[in-house]
Amino acid sequence: QSVLTQPPSASGTPGQRVTISCSGGSSNIGITDVNWYQQLPGTAPKLLIYSSNQRPSGVPDRFSGSKSGTSASLAISGLQSEDEADYYCAAWDDSLKEVLFGGGTKLTVL
Amino acid sequence: QVQLVESGGGVVQPGRSLRLSCAASGFTLSNYGMHWVRQAPGKGLEWVAVLSYDGTNKYYADSVKGRFTISRDNSKNTLYLQMNSLRAEDTAVYFCTKDLRDYWGQGTLVTVSS
């Protein structure tokens, strides 16, 4: 069971805006940065957001991240069919001395 | 350009050992924290271990603590994961990643089965 909690699924229609939440605690998201990853079937994860709200070069600005307290969110605007994938959040836990991943959210573009 | 290439996966019996390698190119491995992350078939991502950039700190997931060891060879610019006392639940694709950020290997499959 993941200590970072994500909804198992999310969906939207092309052009819509969807958000995926990641809930943690005071020893992880509350005090450390969050990364977000996109994973297509059979491929390695791809970094979408680092340091909670920073986009690596090459990631479209349709993807944005935010953090408030012990929760973080990934927002995808202007949803496209190629956004259909699994999305994961991750954060360091300073009490456990481990990196925690969320359980993942499967995004379906209807 | 930056590249990470894992190797060493395969089929192994429960209780046996296996060593995974992650050959880095395009950057100096010892300048960065390096992680191993795994993914069991049909499951989510699970962090396994990290080696700090200066080599002084190693941290492990509870599920592998005492059985797995992360290390590196600076002369070969290669990261390793020594896996002992393997269990069926260690079956997964294992990825190495630079700083848990924008560079990941393609993964190597470890199957623990009798």
Coordinates of C-alpha atoms in Angstrom, one line a residue:
Chain A
Q1 CA 0.0 0.0 0.0
S2 CA 1.4 3.3 -1.1
V3 CA 1.9 6.1 1.5
L4 CA 1.2 8.6 -1.3
T5 CA -2.4 8.3 -2.3
Q6 CA -3.6 8.8 -5.9
P7 CA -6.9 8.1 -7.4
P8 CA -6.6 4.9 -9.4
S9 CA -8.3 6.4 -12.5
A10 CA -9.2 9.6 -14.1
S11 CA -10.8 10.5 -17.4
G12 CA -11.6 13.4 -19.7
T13 CA -12.6 14.3 -23.2
P14 CA -10.2 16.0 -25.7
G15 CA -9.7 19.6 -24.9
Q16 CA -10.8 19.3 -21.3
R17 CA -8.7 20.0 -18.2
V18 CA -8.1 17.2 -15.7
T19 CA -6.3 17.1 -12.4
I20 CA -4.7 14.2 -10.6
S21 CA -4.2 14.5 -6.8
C22 CA -1.4 13.0 -4.7
S23 CA -2.0 13.0 -0.9
G24 CA 0.8 12.5 1.5
G25 CA 1.9 13.5 5.0
S26 CA 4.1 15.9 7.1
S27 CA 7.2 13.8 6.6
N28 CA 7.1 13.7 2.8
I29 CA 5.0 16.1 0.7
G30 CA 4.7 18.5 3.6
I31 CA 8.4 19.1 3.6
T32 CA 9.9 17.9 0.3
D33 CA 9.4 18.4 -3.4
V34 CA 7.2 16.3 -5.6
N35 CA 8.0 14.8 -9.0
W36 CA 5.4 13.7 -11.5
Y37 CA 5.9 11.0 -14.2
Q38 CA 4.0 9.8 -17.2
Q39 CA 4.4 6.2 -18.2
L40 CA 3.2 4.7 -21.5
P41 CA 2.8 0.9 -21.7
G42 CA 6.1 -0.9 -22.0
T43 CA 8.3 2.2 -21.6
A44 CA 10.3 3.8 -18.8
P45 CA 8.7 6.6 -16.9
K46 CA 9.1 10.1 -18.3
L47 CA 9.5 13.1 -15.9
L48 CA 6.7 15.7 -16.3
I49 CA 7.2 17.9 -13.3
Y50 CA 10.0 18.2 -10.8
S51 CA 10.4 20.3 -7.6
S52 CA 6.5 20.3 -7.4
N53 CA 5.9 22.8 -10.2
Q54 CA 8.9 22.9 -12.6
R55 CA 8.7 21.5 -16.1
P56 CA 11.7 20.0 -17.8
S57 CA 12.5 21.3 -21.2
G58 CA 10.4 19.6 -23.9
V59 CA 7.4 19.0 -21.6
P60 CA 4.4 21.0 -23.0
D61 CA 3.1 23.8 -20.8
R62 CA -0.3 21.9 -20.9
F63 CA 1.2 20.1 -17.9
S64 CA 1.5 21.9 -14.6
G65 CA 2.1 21.0 -11.0
S66 CA 1.2 22.5 -7.7
K67 CA 1.6 21.7 -4.0
S68 CA -0.3 22.8 -0.9
G69 CA 0.4 21.5 2.5
T70 CA 0.6 17.7 2.4
S71 CA -1.0 17.3 -1.1
A72 CA 0.1 17.9 -4.6
S73 CA -1.7 18.0 -7.9
L74 CA -0.9 17.5 -11.6
A75 CA -3.1 19.4 -14.0
I76 CA -3.3 18.6 -17.7
S77 CA -5.1 21.2 -19.8
G78 CA -6.2 20.8 -23.5
L79 CA -6.3 17.1 -23.1
Q80 CA -5.1 15.1 -26.1
S81 CA -5.4 11.4 -27.0
E82 CA -1.7 10.9 -26.5
D83 CA -2.0 11.9 -22.9
E84 CA -3.7 8.5 -22.2
A85 CA -1.1 6.9 -19.9
D86 CA -0.3 6.1 -16.2
Y87 CA 0.7 9.0 -14.0
Y88 CA 2.7 8.7 -10.8
C89 CA 3.8 11.2 -8.1
A90 CA 6.9 10.7 -6.0
A91 CA 8.5 12.3 -3.0
W92 CA 11.2 11.7 -0.4
D93 CA 10.0 10.7 3.0
D94 CA 12.4 12.2 5.6
S95 CA 11.2 9.9 8.4
L96 CA 11.3 6.6 6.5
K97 CA 14.4 7.7 4.5
E98 CA 12.8 6.3 1.4
V99 CA 11.4 7.6 -1.8
L100 CA 7.6 7.1 -2.0
F101 CA 5.7 6.6 -5.2
G102 CA 1.9 7.0 -5.4
G103 CA 0.0 4.0 -6.6
G104 CA -0.5 5.6 -10.0
T105 CA -3.5 7.0 -11.9
K106 CA -4.6 5.6 -15.2
L107 CA -5.8 8.5 -17.4
T108 CA -8.3 7.7 -20.1
V109 CA -9.1 10.1 -22.9
L110 CA -12.7 9.4 -23.9
Chain B
Q1 CA 24.2 12.3 -25.1
V2 CA 23.1 10.9 -21.7
Q3 CA 22.3 7.2 -21.7
L4 CA 21.6 4.6 -19.1
V5 CA 21.7 0.9 -20.1
E6 CA 20.7 -1.8 -17.6
S7 CA 21.8 -5.4 -17.9
G8 CA 22.0 -8.6 -15.8
G9 CA 18.4 -9.5 -15.6
G10 CA 17.1 -13.0 -16.1
V11 CA 15.3 -15.9 -14.5
V12 CA 16.6 -17.0 -11.1
Q13 CA 15.4 -19.4 -8.5
P14 CA 14.2 -18.2 -5.1
G15 CA 17.0 -17.8 -2.6
R16 CA 19.6 -17.2 -5.3
S17 CA 21.5 -14.0 -6.2
L18 CA 21.7 -11.7 -9.2
R19 CA 23.7 -8.5 -9.9
L20 CA 22.2 -5.8 -12.1
S21 CA 24.4 -3.3 -13.9
C22 CA 23.6 0.2 -15.2
A23 CA 26.2 1.6 -17.5
A24 CA 26.1 5.4 -17.8
S25 CA 27.4 7.5 -20.6
G26 CA 27.3 11.2 -21.4
F27 CA 27.7 12.2 -17.7
T28 CA 29.8 11.3 -14.7
L29 CA 27.8 9.0 -12.5
S30 CA 29.6 10.0 -9.3
N31 CA 28.3 13.6 -9.7
Y32 CA 24.7 12.5 -9.2
G33 CA 22.4 10.6 -6.9
M34 CA 21.5 7.4 -8.6
H35 CA 18.4 5.3 -7.9
W36 CA 17.0 1.9 -8.7
V37 CA 13.2 1.7 -9.2
R38 CA 11.3 -1.5 -10.0
Q39 CA 7.9 -2.3 -11.5
A40 CA 6.3 -5.7 -11.0
P41 CA 4.2 -7.0 -13.9
G42 CA 1.0 -5.0 -14.1
K43 CA 1.8 -3.0 -11.0
G44 CA 3.0 0.5 -10.1
L45 CA 6.4 1.9 -9.6
E46 CA 8.3 1.0 -6.5
W47 CA 11.5 2.7 -5.4
V48 CA 14.3 0.3 -4.4
A49 CA 17.4 2.1 -3.4
V50 CA 19.5 5.3 -3.8
L51 CA 23.3 6.0 -3.7
S52 CA 24.2 9.6 -3.0
Y53 CA 26.4 11.5 -5.4
D54 CA 29.4 11.3 -3.0
G55 CA 28.8 7.7 -2.3
T56 CA 28.5 8.2 1.5
N57 CA 24.8 7.6 1.8
K58 CA 22.8 4.5 0.7
Y59 CA 19.1 4.1 1.5
Y60 CA 16.8 1.2 0.8
A61 CA 13.2 0.3 0.7
D62 CA 12.1 -1.8 3.6
S63 CA 11.1 -4.6 1.3
V64 CA 14.8 -5.1 0.2
K65 CA 16.7 -3.9 3.2
G66 CA 19.4 -6.4 4.2
R67 CA 19.1 -8.3 0.9
F68 CA 20.0 -5.7 -1.7
T69 CA 23.1 -3.6 -2.0
I70 CA 23.6 -0.6 -4.2
S71 CA 27.1 0.4 -5.3
R72 CA 29.1 1.9 -8.2
D73 CA 32.4 1.6 -10.0
N74 CA 33.6 5.1 -10.8
S75 CA 36.2 3.8 -13.2
K76 CA 33.6 2.1 -15.3
N77 CA 30.9 4.8 -14.7
T78 CA 28.6 1.9 -13.8
L79 CA 25.9 1.5 -11.1
Y80 CA 25.1 -1.9 -9.6
L81 CA 22.4 -3.6 -7.6
Q82 CA 23.4 -6.8 -5.9
M83 CA 20.3 -8.8 -5.1
N84 CA 20.6 -11.7 -2.6
S85 CA 18.0 -14.0 -1.2
L86 CA 15.7 -13.3 -4.0
R87 CA 12.0 -13.9 -3.6
A88 CA 9.1 -14.3 -6.0
E89 CA 7.9 -10.8 -5.1
D90 CA 11.1 -9.4 -6.4
T91 CA 10.0 -10.2 -9.9
A92 CA 9.9 -6.9 -11.8
V93 CA 11.5 -4.7 -14.4
Y94 CA 14.3 -2.8 -12.7
F95 CA 15.1 0.7 -13.9
C96 CA 18.1 2.8 -13.0
T97 CA 17.6 6.5 -13.0
K98 CA 19.8 9.6 -12.7
D99 CA 18.5 11.7 -9.8
L100 CA 14.9 10.3 -10.3
R101 CA 14.6 13.0 -13.0
D102 CA 14.8 13.0 -16.8
Y103 CA 17.1 10.1 -17.5
W104 CA 16.0 6.5 -17.0
G105 CA 17.3 3.3 -18.5
Q106 CA 15.1 1.0 -20.6
G107 CA 14.8 -1.5 -17.7
T108 CA 15.9 -5.1 -17.2
L109 CA 13.5 -7.9 -16.3
V110 CA 14.2 -10.1 -13.2
T111 CA 12.0 -13.1 -12.8
V112 CA 12.3 -15.1 -9.6
S113 CA 10.8 -18.5 -10.1
S114 CA 11.5 -22.2 -9.4

